[in-house]
Structure formats: structure tokens, C-alpha cells
Short mmCIF file of C-alpha atoms in Angstrom, two decimals:
data_model
loop_
_atom_site.label_atom_id
_atom_site.label_comp_id
_atom_site.label_asym_id
_atom_site.label_seq_id
_atom_site.Cartn_x
_atom_site.Cartn_y
_atom_site.Cartn_z
CA MET A 1 -148.15 -158.02 154.57
CA LYS A 2 -151.79 -157.37 155.41
CA ALA A 3 -152.69 -158.91 152.07
CA VAL A 4 -150.60 -161.99 152.94
CA TYR A 5 -152.08 -162.19 156.44
CA ASN A 6 -155.64 -162.06 155.09
CA SER A 7 -155.01 -164.77 152.49
CA LYS A 8 -156.58 -168.18 153.03
CA GLY A 9 -155.34 -171.70 152.40
CA SER A 10 -152.07 -173.48 152.97
CA GLN A 11 -150.37 -172.13 149.84
CA LEU A 12 -149.90 -168.59 148.59
CA SER A 13 -152.32 -167.88 145.75
CA ILE A 14 -151.15 -166.10 142.60
CA ASP A 15 -154.31 -163.98 142.82
CA ILE A 16 -152.75 -162.03 145.69
CA LEU A 17 -150.73 -160.16 143.06
CA SER A 18 -153.92 -158.40 141.92
CA SER A 19 -154.81 -157.13 145.40
CA PRO A 20 -154.72 -153.32 145.71
CA GLN A 21 -152.03 -153.51 148.42
CA VAL A 22 -149.69 -155.64 146.31
CA GLN A 23 -150.35 -153.67 143.12
CA LYS A 24 -149.54 -150.46 144.99
CA PHE A 25 -146.37 -152.06 146.38
CA ILE A 26 -145.23 -153.16 142.91
CA ASP A 27 -145.97 -149.67 141.54
CA LYS A 28 -143.94 -148.07 144.34
CA HIS A 29 -140.98 -150.37 143.74
CA ALA A 30 -141.11 -149.84 139.96
CA SER A 31 -141.36 -146.07 140.46
CA ALA A 32 -138.24 -146.14 142.64
CA LEU A 33 -136.38 -147.88 139.82
CA ASP A 34 -137.88 -145.57 137.16
CA SER A 35 -136.57 -142.55 139.04
CA GLY A 36 -133.05 -143.71 138.18
CA PHE A 37 -133.49 -142.58 134.57
CA GLU A 38 -136.05 -139.82 134.98
CA HIS A 39 -133.63 -137.21 133.59
CA VAL A 40 -131.81 -139.40 131.07
CA LYS A 41 -132.47 -138.24 127.50
CA MET A 42 -133.99 -141.01 125.37
CA SER A 43 -136.88 -141.63 122.99
CA ASP A 44 -140.38 -141.93 124.45
CA ALA A 45 -140.61 -145.46 123.06
CA MET A 46 -137.41 -146.51 124.84
CA ARG A 47 -138.57 -144.93 128.10
CA ARG A 48 -141.87 -146.81 127.99
CA ARG A 49 -140.08 -150.11 127.32
CA LEU A 50 -137.66 -149.57 130.21
CA GLN A 51 -140.51 -148.68 132.56
CA ARG A 52 -142.30 -151.86 131.46
CA SER A 53 -139.16 -153.84 132.28
CA ASP A 54 -138.98 -152.23 135.75
CA PHE A 55 -142.61 -153.15 136.46
CA ILE A 56 -142.17 -156.79 135.43
CA PHE A 57 -138.95 -157.07 137.46
CA SER A 58 -140.66 -155.46 140.49
CA GLY A 59 -143.65 -157.79 140.17
CA MET A 60 -141.49 -160.90 140.08
CA LYS A 61 -139.50 -159.63 143.04
CA ALA A 62 -142.71 -158.97 144.99
CA PHE A 63 -143.86 -162.52 144.25
CA HIS A 64 -140.66 -163.88 145.82
CA GLU A 65 -141.04 -161.62 148.87
CA LEU A 66 -144.64 -162.72 149.42
CA ASN A 67 -143.69 -166.37 148.96
CA GLU A 68 -140.94 -166.01 151.52
CA ALA A 69 -143.22 -164.26 154.00
CA PHE A 70 -146.14 -166.70 153.73
CA PRO A 71 -144.66 -169.53 155.88
CA ALA A 72 -144.11 -167.04 158.72
CA LEU A 73 -147.90 -166.90 159.25
CA ILE A 74 -147.78 -170.09 161.33
CA ASP A 75 -146.13 -170.41 164.75
CA GLU A 76 -144.23 -173.37 166.19
CA ASN A 77 -147.52 -174.97 167.29
CA GLY A 78 -149.09 -174.78 163.85
CA ASP A 79 -151.38 -171.89 164.80
CA ARG A 80 -151.76 -168.61 162.93
CA LYS A 81 -149.72 -165.87 164.60
CA PRO A 82 -151.24 -162.55 165.71
CA PHE A 83 -150.64 -159.98 162.96
CA GLU A 84 -148.15 -157.89 164.96
CA ARG A 85 -145.95 -160.92 165.64
CA PHE A 86 -146.14 -161.99 161.99
CA LEU A 87 -145.23 -158.46 160.86
CA ASN A 88 -142.28 -158.34 163.23
CA ASP A 89 -141.03 -161.73 162.02
CA VAL A 90 -141.00 -160.70 158.36
CA ARG A 91 -139.27 -157.33 158.78
CA SER A 92 -135.96 -158.96 157.93
CA ILE A 93 -137.40 -159.82 154.49
CA ASP A 94 -138.21 -156.16 153.92
CA SER A 95 -134.72 -155.13 155.00
CA THR A 96 -133.06 -157.70 152.75
CA TYR A 97 -135.13 -157.08 149.63
CA ASN A 98 -135.98 -153.39 149.89
CA GLU A 99 -132.80 -151.96 151.34
CA ASN A 100 -129.84 -154.21 150.53
CA TYR A 101 -131.01 -155.68 147.22
CA LEU A 102 -132.82 -152.56 146.06
CA ARG A 103 -129.69 -150.43 146.32
CA ALA A 104 -127.80 -152.69 143.89
CA GLU A 105 -130.87 -153.04 141.64
CA TYR A 106 -131.31 -149.27 141.47
CA ASN A 107 -127.67 -148.80 140.48
CA PHE A 108 -128.06 -151.48 137.82
CA VAL A 109 -131.16 -149.73 136.40
CA VAL A 110 -129.31 -146.41 136.28
CA ALA A 111 -126.47 -148.03 134.34
CA SER A 112 -128.80 -150.03 132.07
CA ALA A 113 -130.97 -147.04 131.21
CA ASP A 114 -127.95 -144.85 130.48
CA MET A 115 -126.46 -147.52 128.21
CA ALA A 116 -129.83 -148.18 126.52
CA ALA A 117 -130.19 -144.46 125.74
CA LYS A 118 -126.66 -144.44 124.31
CA TRP A 119 -127.42 -147.48 122.17
CA ASP A 120 -130.51 -145.72 120.85
CA SER A 121 -128.27 -142.82 119.84
CA PHE A 122 -125.57 -145.08 118.36
CA MET A 123 -128.12 -146.78 116.09
CA LYS A 124 -128.85 -143.50 114.32
CA ASP A 125 -125.35 -143.65 112.83
CA GLY A 126 -125.31 -147.38 112.12
CA ASP A 127 -121.78 -148.65 111.46
CA ARG A 128 -120.45 -145.23 110.48
CA TYR A 129 -118.46 -145.20 113.72
CA ASN A 130 -116.99 -147.97 115.83
CA LEU A 131 -117.90 -148.45 119.47
CA GLN A 132 -115.21 -148.63 122.10
CA TYR A 133 -115.50 -150.24 125.55
CA ARG A 134 -114.15 -148.08 128.37
CA THR A 135 -113.82 -148.49 132.13
CA GLN A 136 -113.61 -145.68 134.68
CA ASN A 137 -109.84 -146.30 134.78
CA ASP A 138 -109.50 -146.08 138.57
CA ASP A 139 -108.60 -148.46 141.39
CA LYS A 140 -112.24 -149.59 141.76
CA VAL A 141 -112.34 -151.21 138.32
CA ARG A 142 -112.56 -155.00 138.44
CA PRO A 143 -109.49 -156.59 136.83
CA GLU A 144 -111.64 -158.73 134.54
CA HIS A 145 -113.49 -155.62 133.33
CA ALA A 146 -110.20 -153.76 132.92
CA ALA A 147 -109.24 -156.37 130.30
CA LEU A 148 -112.10 -155.11 128.11
CA ASP A 149 -110.94 -151.50 128.22
CA GLY A 150 -110.26 -150.33 124.68
CA VAL A 151 -112.05 -153.15 122.84
CA THR A 152 -113.25 -151.52 119.61
CA LEU A 153 -115.83 -153.00 117.21
CA PRO A 154 -118.65 -151.83 114.92
CA PRO A 155 -122.13 -151.76 116.49
CA SER A 156 -123.23 -154.68 114.28
CA ASP A 157 -120.64 -157.04 115.81
CA PRO A 158 -122.28 -159.78 117.94
CA PHE A 159 -119.83 -158.93 120.73
CA TRP A 160 -122.13 -156.10 121.84
CA GLU A 161 -125.10 -158.46 122.23
CA GLU A 162 -123.36 -160.20 125.16
CA TYR A 163 -120.74 -157.86 126.57
CA TYR A 164 -122.32 -154.42 126.34
CA PRO A 165 -122.36 -152.77 129.82
CA PRO A 166 -123.46 -153.05 132.55
CA ASN A 167 -121.62 -156.34 133.04
CA GLY A 168 -122.47 -156.94 136.69
CA TRP A 169 -123.87 -155.35 139.83
CA ASN A 170 -122.53 -151.82 140.30
CA CYS A 171 -120.66 -152.00 136.98
CA ARG A 172 -119.55 -148.49 135.89
CA CYS A 173 -118.22 -149.38 132.44
CA THR A 174 -119.42 -147.47 129.39
CA VAL A 175 -119.17 -147.43 125.59
CA VAL A 176 -118.38 -144.48 123.31
CA GLN A 177 -118.38 -143.85 119.57
CA VAL A 178 -114.93 -143.49 117.96
CA ARG A 179 -113.68 -142.74 114.47
CA LYS A 180 -112.65 -145.81 112.51
CA SER A 181 -109.63 -143.96 111.16
CA LYS A 182 -108.31 -143.28 114.67
CA TYR A 183 -109.05 -146.58 116.45
CA PRO A 184 -108.57 -149.87 114.59
CA ALA A 185 -111.12 -152.61 115.26
CA THR A 186 -110.23 -155.37 117.72
CA PRO A 187 -110.28 -158.86 116.13
CA HIS A 188 -113.68 -160.39 116.86
CA ASP A 189 -112.36 -163.64 118.37
CA GLU A 190 -109.98 -161.72 120.64
CA ALA A 191 -112.80 -159.49 121.85
CA MET A 192 -115.08 -162.46 122.55
CA ALA A 193 -112.30 -164.16 124.55
CA LEU A 194 -111.83 -161.01 126.63
CA GLY A 195 -115.59 -160.87 127.15
CA GLU A 196 -115.55 -164.43 128.50
CA ILE A 197 -112.82 -163.42 130.95
CA ALA A 198 -114.77 -160.35 132.03
CA LEU A 199 -117.89 -162.38 132.83
CA GLN A 200 -116.19 -165.51 134.14
CA LYS A 201 -117.68 -164.91 137.60
CA ASP A 202 -121.14 -164.64 136.06
CA SER A 203 -121.47 -168.43 135.96
CA LYS A 204 -125.23 -168.24 135.40
CA GLY A 205 -124.93 -165.85 132.46
CA ILE A 206 -127.35 -163.35 133.95
CA PHE A 207 -125.53 -160.27 132.66
CA ARG A 208 -125.05 -161.35 129.05
CA PHE A 209 -127.52 -158.94 127.52
CA ASN A 210 -127.69 -155.55 125.82
CA PRO A 211 -130.28 -153.21 127.43
CA GLY A 212 -130.42 -151.11 124.27
CA ILE A 213 -131.13 -153.99 121.90
CA GLU A 214 -133.59 -155.69 124.25
CA GLN A 215 -135.01 -152.37 125.53
CA LYS A 216 -135.01 -153.69 129.09
CA THR A 217 -133.41 -152.56 132.32
CA PHE A 218 -132.96 -156.15 133.48
CA PRO A 219 -132.30 -159.31 131.47
CA ASP A 220 -135.10 -161.86 131.32
CA TYR A 221 -132.94 -164.18 133.38
CA ASN A 222 -132.26 -162.44 136.68
CA PRO A 223 -132.24 -163.28 140.41
CA TYR A 224 -136.05 -163.56 140.46
CA THR A 225 -136.53 -165.77 137.39
CA ILE A 226 -135.14 -169.07 136.13
CA ARG A 227 -132.60 -169.88 133.41
CA ARG A 228 -135.15 -170.89 130.81
CA CYS A 229 -136.77 -167.44 131.06
CA ARG A 230 -133.91 -166.30 128.83
CA ASP A 231 -135.38 -168.20 125.87
CA CYS A 232 -139.08 -167.84 126.72
CA ASP A 233 -141.31 -166.57 123.90
CA ILE A 234 -143.38 -164.63 126.43
CA ALA A 235 -140.36 -162.55 127.44
CA LYS A 236 -139.60 -161.89 123.78
CA GLY A 237 -143.20 -160.87 123.06
CA LYS A 238 -143.74 -163.67 120.54
CA THR A 239 -146.66 -165.39 122.29
CA ASN A 240 -150.19 -164.18 123.01
CA LEU A 241 -150.57 -164.20 126.78
CA ALA A 242 -154.26 -164.96 126.83
CA LYS A 243 -154.52 -167.63 124.14
CA HIS A 244 -151.24 -169.48 123.82
CA PHE A 245 -149.41 -169.45 127.13
CA ILE A 246 -150.26 -172.09 129.73
CA PRO A 247 -148.04 -171.79 132.85
CA ASP A 248 -146.50 -175.03 134.09
CA ASN A 249 -145.31 -173.74 137.47
CA GLU A 250 -145.98 -170.97 140.00
CA LEU A 251 -143.23 -168.73 138.70
CA CYS A 252 -144.57 -168.90 135.14
CA ALA A 253 -148.09 -168.22 136.42
CA ALA A 254 -146.84 -165.17 138.33
CA CYS A 255 -144.96 -163.97 135.23
CA LYS A 256 -148.09 -164.27 133.06
CA PHE A 257 -150.13 -162.45 135.68
CA ILE A 258 -147.66 -159.58 136.01
CA ARG A 259 -147.28 -159.18 132.25
CA SER A 260 -151.07 -159.06 131.94
CA CYS A 261 -151.11 -156.26 134.51
CA VAL A 262 -148.50 -154.39 132.44
CA GLU A 263 -150.86 -154.45 129.47
CA LEU A 264 -153.48 -152.85 131.71
CA GLN A 265 -151.23 -150.01 132.83
CA SER A 266 -152.04 -146.37 132.27
CA GLU A 267 -150.87 -143.09 130.83
CA LYS A 268 -150.10 -140.57 133.59
CA ILE A 269 -150.64 -136.81 133.22
CA THR A 270 -149.46 -134.39 135.90
CA ILE A 271 -151.59 -131.32 136.54
CA GLY A 272 -150.22 -129.05 139.25
CA LYS A 273 -149.87 -131.18 142.35
CA GLY A 274 -152.43 -133.68 141.08
CA GLU A 275 -152.29 -136.48 138.55
CA ILE A 276 -154.61 -138.09 136.01
CA GLU A 277 -154.06 -141.73 135.17
CA ILE A 278 -155.82 -143.08 132.06
CA SER A 279 -156.01 -146.84 131.62
CA ASN A 280 -154.73 -148.02 128.26
CA LEU A 281 -158.05 -149.84 127.87
CA VAL A 282 -160.16 -146.68 128.12
CA ASN A 283 -161.98 -145.95 124.85
CA ARG A 284 -160.94 -142.38 124.08
CA ASN A 285 -163.56 -142.19 121.32
CA ASP A 286 -166.36 -142.84 123.79
CA SER A 287 -168.94 -140.05 124.00
CA ASP A 288 -168.23 -139.61 127.72
CA PHE A 289 -164.44 -139.39 127.48
CA ASP A 290 -164.12 -135.61 127.03
CA ARG A 291 -166.57 -134.99 129.85
CA LEU A 292 -164.66 -137.32 132.16
CA MET A 293 -161.38 -135.65 131.26
CA ASP A 294 -162.89 -132.27 132.20
CA VAL A 295 -163.93 -133.72 135.55
CA ALA A 296 -160.52 -135.32 136.05
CA LYS A 297 -158.71 -132.05 135.29
CA CYS A 298 -160.84 -130.17 137.82
CA PHE A 299 -160.08 -132.59 140.65
CA ALA A 300 -156.42 -133.01 139.66
CA SER A 301 -155.97 -129.23 139.75
CA GLU A 302 -156.98 -129.46 143.42
CA GLY A 303 -154.11 -131.87 144.07
CA LYS A 304 -156.08 -135.10 143.80
CA LYS A 305 -155.08 -138.30 142.03
CA VAL A 306 -157.70 -139.33 139.46
CA TRP A 307 -158.03 -142.57 137.49
CA LEU A 308 -160.11 -142.97 134.32
CA THR A 309 -161.01 -146.64 134.10
CA PRO A 310 -162.29 -148.83 131.24
CA LYS A 311 -165.53 -150.65 130.58
CA MET A 312 -164.65 -154.35 130.61
CA SER A 313 -166.96 -156.90 129.02
CA ARG A 314 -166.51 -160.35 130.60
CA PRO A 315 -162.81 -159.85 131.34
CA ALA A 316 -160.51 -162.52 132.73
CA LYS A 317 -160.63 -162.34 136.53
CA PHE A 318 -157.03 -161.19 136.95
CA ASP A 319 -157.49 -158.55 134.22
CA TYR A 320 -160.51 -157.17 136.06
CA ASP A 321 -158.80 -157.34 139.46
CA CYS A 322 -155.76 -155.44 138.19
CA VAL A 323 -158.08 -152.47 137.54
CA TYR A 324 -160.98 -152.92 139.95
CA GLY A 325 -159.50 -155.14 142.67
CA ALA A 326 -160.26 -152.49 145.32
CA LEU A 327 -163.99 -153.21 144.81
CA LYS A 328 -163.58 -156.76 146.08
CA GLY A 329 -165.83 -157.31 149.11
CA THR A 330 -168.29 -154.60 148.08
CA ILE A 331 -171.65 -154.88 146.28
CA TYR A 332 -169.98 -153.24 143.26
CA TYR A 333 -167.40 -155.97 142.66
CA GLY A 334 -167.87 -157.00 139.03
CA LYS A 335 -168.99 -153.49 138.01
CA CYS A 336 -166.94 -150.94 136.07
CA PRO A 337 -167.39 -147.41 137.45
CA ASP A 338 -165.99 -144.65 135.23
CA ILE A 339 -163.60 -142.80 137.47
CA LYS A 340 -161.73 -143.06 140.76
CA ILE A 341 -160.87 -139.90 142.69
CA GLY A 342 -158.53 -140.49 145.59
CA ASP A 343 -159.85 -143.60 147.32
CA TYR A 344 -163.43 -143.41 145.99
CA TRP A 345 -165.12 -144.69 142.84
CA TYR A 346 -167.62 -142.59 140.88
CA GLU A 347 -169.96 -143.23 137.97
CA HIS A 348 -170.66 -140.52 135.42
CA GLU A 349 -174.14 -140.24 133.91
CA GLY A 350 -175.50 -137.93 131.22
CA PHE A 351 -179.05 -137.69 129.87
CA ILE A 352 -180.69 -137.43 126.46
CA THR A 353 -184.36 -136.89 127.35
CA GLN A 354 -185.91 -133.41 127.33
CA ASN A 355 -187.88 -134.23 130.48
CA PRO A 356 -185.53 -133.11 133.31
CA LYS A 357 -187.31 -135.06 136.08
CA ARG A 358 -187.19 -138.25 134.04
CA ALA A 359 -183.56 -137.57 133.14
CA PHE A 360 -182.66 -137.10 136.80
CA ARG A 361 -184.45 -140.31 137.78
CA ASN A 362 -182.78 -142.30 135.00
CA MET A 363 -179.31 -140.99 135.86
CA LEU A 364 -179.77 -142.04 139.49
CA ASN A 365 -181.18 -145.45 138.53
CA ASP A 366 -178.42 -146.25 136.05
CA GLY A 367 -175.55 -144.73 137.99
CA LEU A 368 -176.32 -146.40 141.31
CA LYS A 369 -175.91 -149.78 139.65
CA GLN A 370 -172.19 -148.98 139.29
CA SER A 371 -171.36 -146.89 142.37
CA ASP A 372 -172.80 -145.12 145.40
CA ARG A 373 -171.05 -141.93 144.29
CA LEU A 374 -172.28 -140.23 141.11
CA ILE A 375 -171.25 -137.34 138.88
CA ILE A 376 -174.24 -136.35 136.74
CA GLU A 377 -175.06 -133.72 134.13
CA LYS A 378 -177.15 -131.00 135.78
CA PRO A 379 -180.79 -131.19 134.68
CA ASP A 380 -183.00 -128.11 134.64
CA LEU A 381 -184.13 -128.68 138.22
CA THR A 382 -183.61 -126.83 141.49
CA ASP A 383 -181.12 -128.10 144.04
CA ALA A 384 -183.92 -128.28 146.62
CA TYR A 385 -186.00 -130.61 144.43
CA MET A 386 -183.06 -132.91 143.66
CA LYS A 387 -182.02 -133.11 147.31
CA ARG A 388 -185.59 -134.08 148.30
CA VAL A 389 -185.52 -136.92 145.78
CA ILE A 390 -182.11 -138.10 146.99
CA ARG A 391 -183.12 -138.00 150.68
CA GLN A 392 -186.23 -140.03 149.94
CA ARG A 393 -184.16 -142.65 148.13
CA VAL A 394 -181.74 -142.83 151.08
CA MET A 395 -184.71 -143.29 153.44
CA ASP A 396 -185.91 -146.09 151.15
CA GLY A 397 -182.57 -147.85 151.66
CA GLN A 398 -180.63 -146.93 148.54
CA PRO A 399 -176.88 -146.56 149.18
CA ILE A 400 -176.06 -143.01 148.11
CA LYS A 401 -172.86 -141.40 149.41
CA GLU A 402 -172.30 -138.44 147.09
CA ILE A 403 -173.95 -136.71 144.12
CA TRP A 404 -172.00 -134.16 142.08
CA LEU A 405 -173.48 -131.95 139.36
CA LEU A 406 -171.63 -131.04 136.19
CA GLU A 407 -172.25 -127.45 135.14
CA ASN A 408 -170.34 -126.16 132.13
CA GLY A 409 -167.88 -129.02 132.52
CA LYS A 410 -167.14 -128.26 136.18
CA PRO A 411 -168.26 -130.45 139.10
CA ARG A 412 -170.22 -129.07 142.06
CA LEU A 413 -171.15 -131.10 145.14
CA LEU A 414 -174.93 -131.41 145.52
CA TYR A 415 -175.25 -134.04 148.23
CA LYS A 416 -172.97 -135.87 150.66
CA LYS A 417 -174.30 -138.37 153.13
CA SER A 418 -172.19 -137.04 155.99
CA GLU A 419 -174.17 -133.81 155.73
CA GLU A 420 -177.34 -135.58 156.83
#
């Protein structure tokens, strides 16, 4: 809500989705959904696809929440409200979306992920076995779903493309493999008719999807999208986001933005109580990568969260902001520092000259163009000499907050401004 409050203009800008606050919010929401299938056995590829689906769904949901909150900025006299009043007025939005709706969405993700993992397993056997629809067979089963209980068809039957569970919010139905010799197949037309009855209350057709086939926790058409999203080439991965897709409304623009952010997501590695996050755009063949990983491991082992970030040559603004949006408003906005540790950005610098004083000078000159916090390879110089040089530069007005030295792959703090 601070990001909304600080926005300018009379209409909510799509760019707000790249702000650090909103990106963190989307990540938190997606992580809450991801936790629903953390312990479900499935292939790594399926897990990544389901997590991608959660992020896109969470991003679109966040866009709706922000859009709904934006008008509350203005009071009855047309003046901007004080922040505390604005925050109080939009708490009902938080309660609606992130308590009531989220509970049902979480349950749906749990069911979708479980059924997607089962589908992955079913596909290994092809049509060797039939699949049979089963309810929980208790008094909570919806009558229309109960009609599907026992429907038996091969996995290749189109029935499973539309009526594979979950078939609604809080649906508990499942599907199991059965021997063809024991359970005869249900006539296709009969099964389709029963499917229509089961989803008769789904007048919009939101739940007519198979999470295993589509490798998604939510269908493309859901409460936060529009009907034509179901047939959109972007959702099906058939169109290049950057070159071929021109949004024709705010929702489409938000969708493009969020999907671009997905492409910029990272691999996460847990080390003790810390975590290393490596952007998918980082060049792992770069000469600095191994050094940066050593640094990241050292800080992560101390419980810190560390990000390895990419070099970006003339990126689209929203691509850049998805990674470096936190630099907005600083002199380093537009730069690409190598690593973020906790809340601070650092630039790593090595040296190739045999002259240690020249190497030290060059590392400071080059590194300070990217960040006021540096991690440098230790030259053959004394700490006292290097500190004198740093202090003189600070006195001359150069913004230097921290300098770390790398010795045998391990970082050691040489200088921190607060010490002065």
C-alpha cells in the first residue's frame, strides 16, 4: 500500500508491479500457494511449471488488489488522504483477498498439484490402464460431482481434458488407475453428459481444465482474468512476449508484465539458515561466477539471503526493474551491481595487473561506478595503506560505504563507513 500511496497520476500505472514492495508481495503470495505442494512427489519440471503458474496467478491477483485500492487514495473532497487513513480504508481489501479468497485458492492449488503429479505418473503407463473418477463418498460430496463417481475411461479420452479434478473450489474428487479387465470403460458420450451435469454451476467454464496436461495450478481463465485468456497464445506459450504481443487493455498489459517477470525469476539454493538466489539471466560461464558463488556461500552460511544478479545490456525498463527496481531513486539506478546481500547491493572487482597499487586503484574506480559497497580481490598491500586511500577518497566526496577483501575465496571486512 505504500507503493500505491507513493504513485502519481490519476490512474494506476502498470509499472507499479515492478516496484520492490509489490514484487515482494507477489513472491510472498506465490510462496504461500507453493507451500501447498512442497511435499508432493512430482518431477522437477512439473514442480517448476506449477510454481510458475502460482506466480502468474499471484501477480494478476495483486494487480486487481492494487486497482481496487487506488481509488481509496482520495477523500470525499477530492484531496489525497493521509496515509494512515488510506491504509485503514483498504484493510477490508486485504481481508477479502488474503484471508477469505486465499483460503479457497490454497485448497485449489493443493488439489491441482496433487492431481497434476498423479497425471504425470499416469502418463508413464499410457493407456495400459484406465482412469476412474472417484469422490470421497461422504455426505460432503456435491450431488453433481457424485454423478461422476465411477466414470472409467482411458487417459487418452478427451473427457479428462475438461472434467479431470479439481472441478470447483474445495473439490476433493480424485482419479485412480484401474485394470481394464476389472472395470469396463464408460461410454464416452455418457461420460461427457455426466461431466456437463457436474459442472453445470460453472457457467463461466473456469474449471474445465486438466492441471496435469496444462502443467498449471490454475486455469488461464480464472477470477482474475477474462474469458478470452483461455484461448490466448501468450498463456499457451506460443507467442514471443517481447516481439509479438501488443496489449490492448490494462489486464493484458499486466499479464505481459508479470509473465516477463517470471522469465526473470531465479534458482534458489538453501544453505543452512541462509539462501542463495541466482537469476536465470546470470551468465554462469562468466569468469567471475565461481568467485561470486564462493562469496554468496560464505554470507548464506551466516544466515543471510544473497542474490546473484545479471548484467543487462539495454534491457526493457520493466525487465530491468524486475531485477534492479530497488535501485530506483539512487545514483545507481540503471547500473547492474553483481550481488545483493540482505538489503544492500555490492559490486565485485578482480584485477589482472601485477602492480598492486594500480590494481587497487582500478578496482575502486570501476567498482564505485556500480555500487558504494565493493567486494574486491585482495592486492598485495597492507590494510593500513588501503584504508588511508579509502579515507582520502571519502574526504574527496566519493560515496564509499563498505569495502570487503576476498582472501582465498572468503570475504573479510576492510572498511565500513560507520566505523569512521
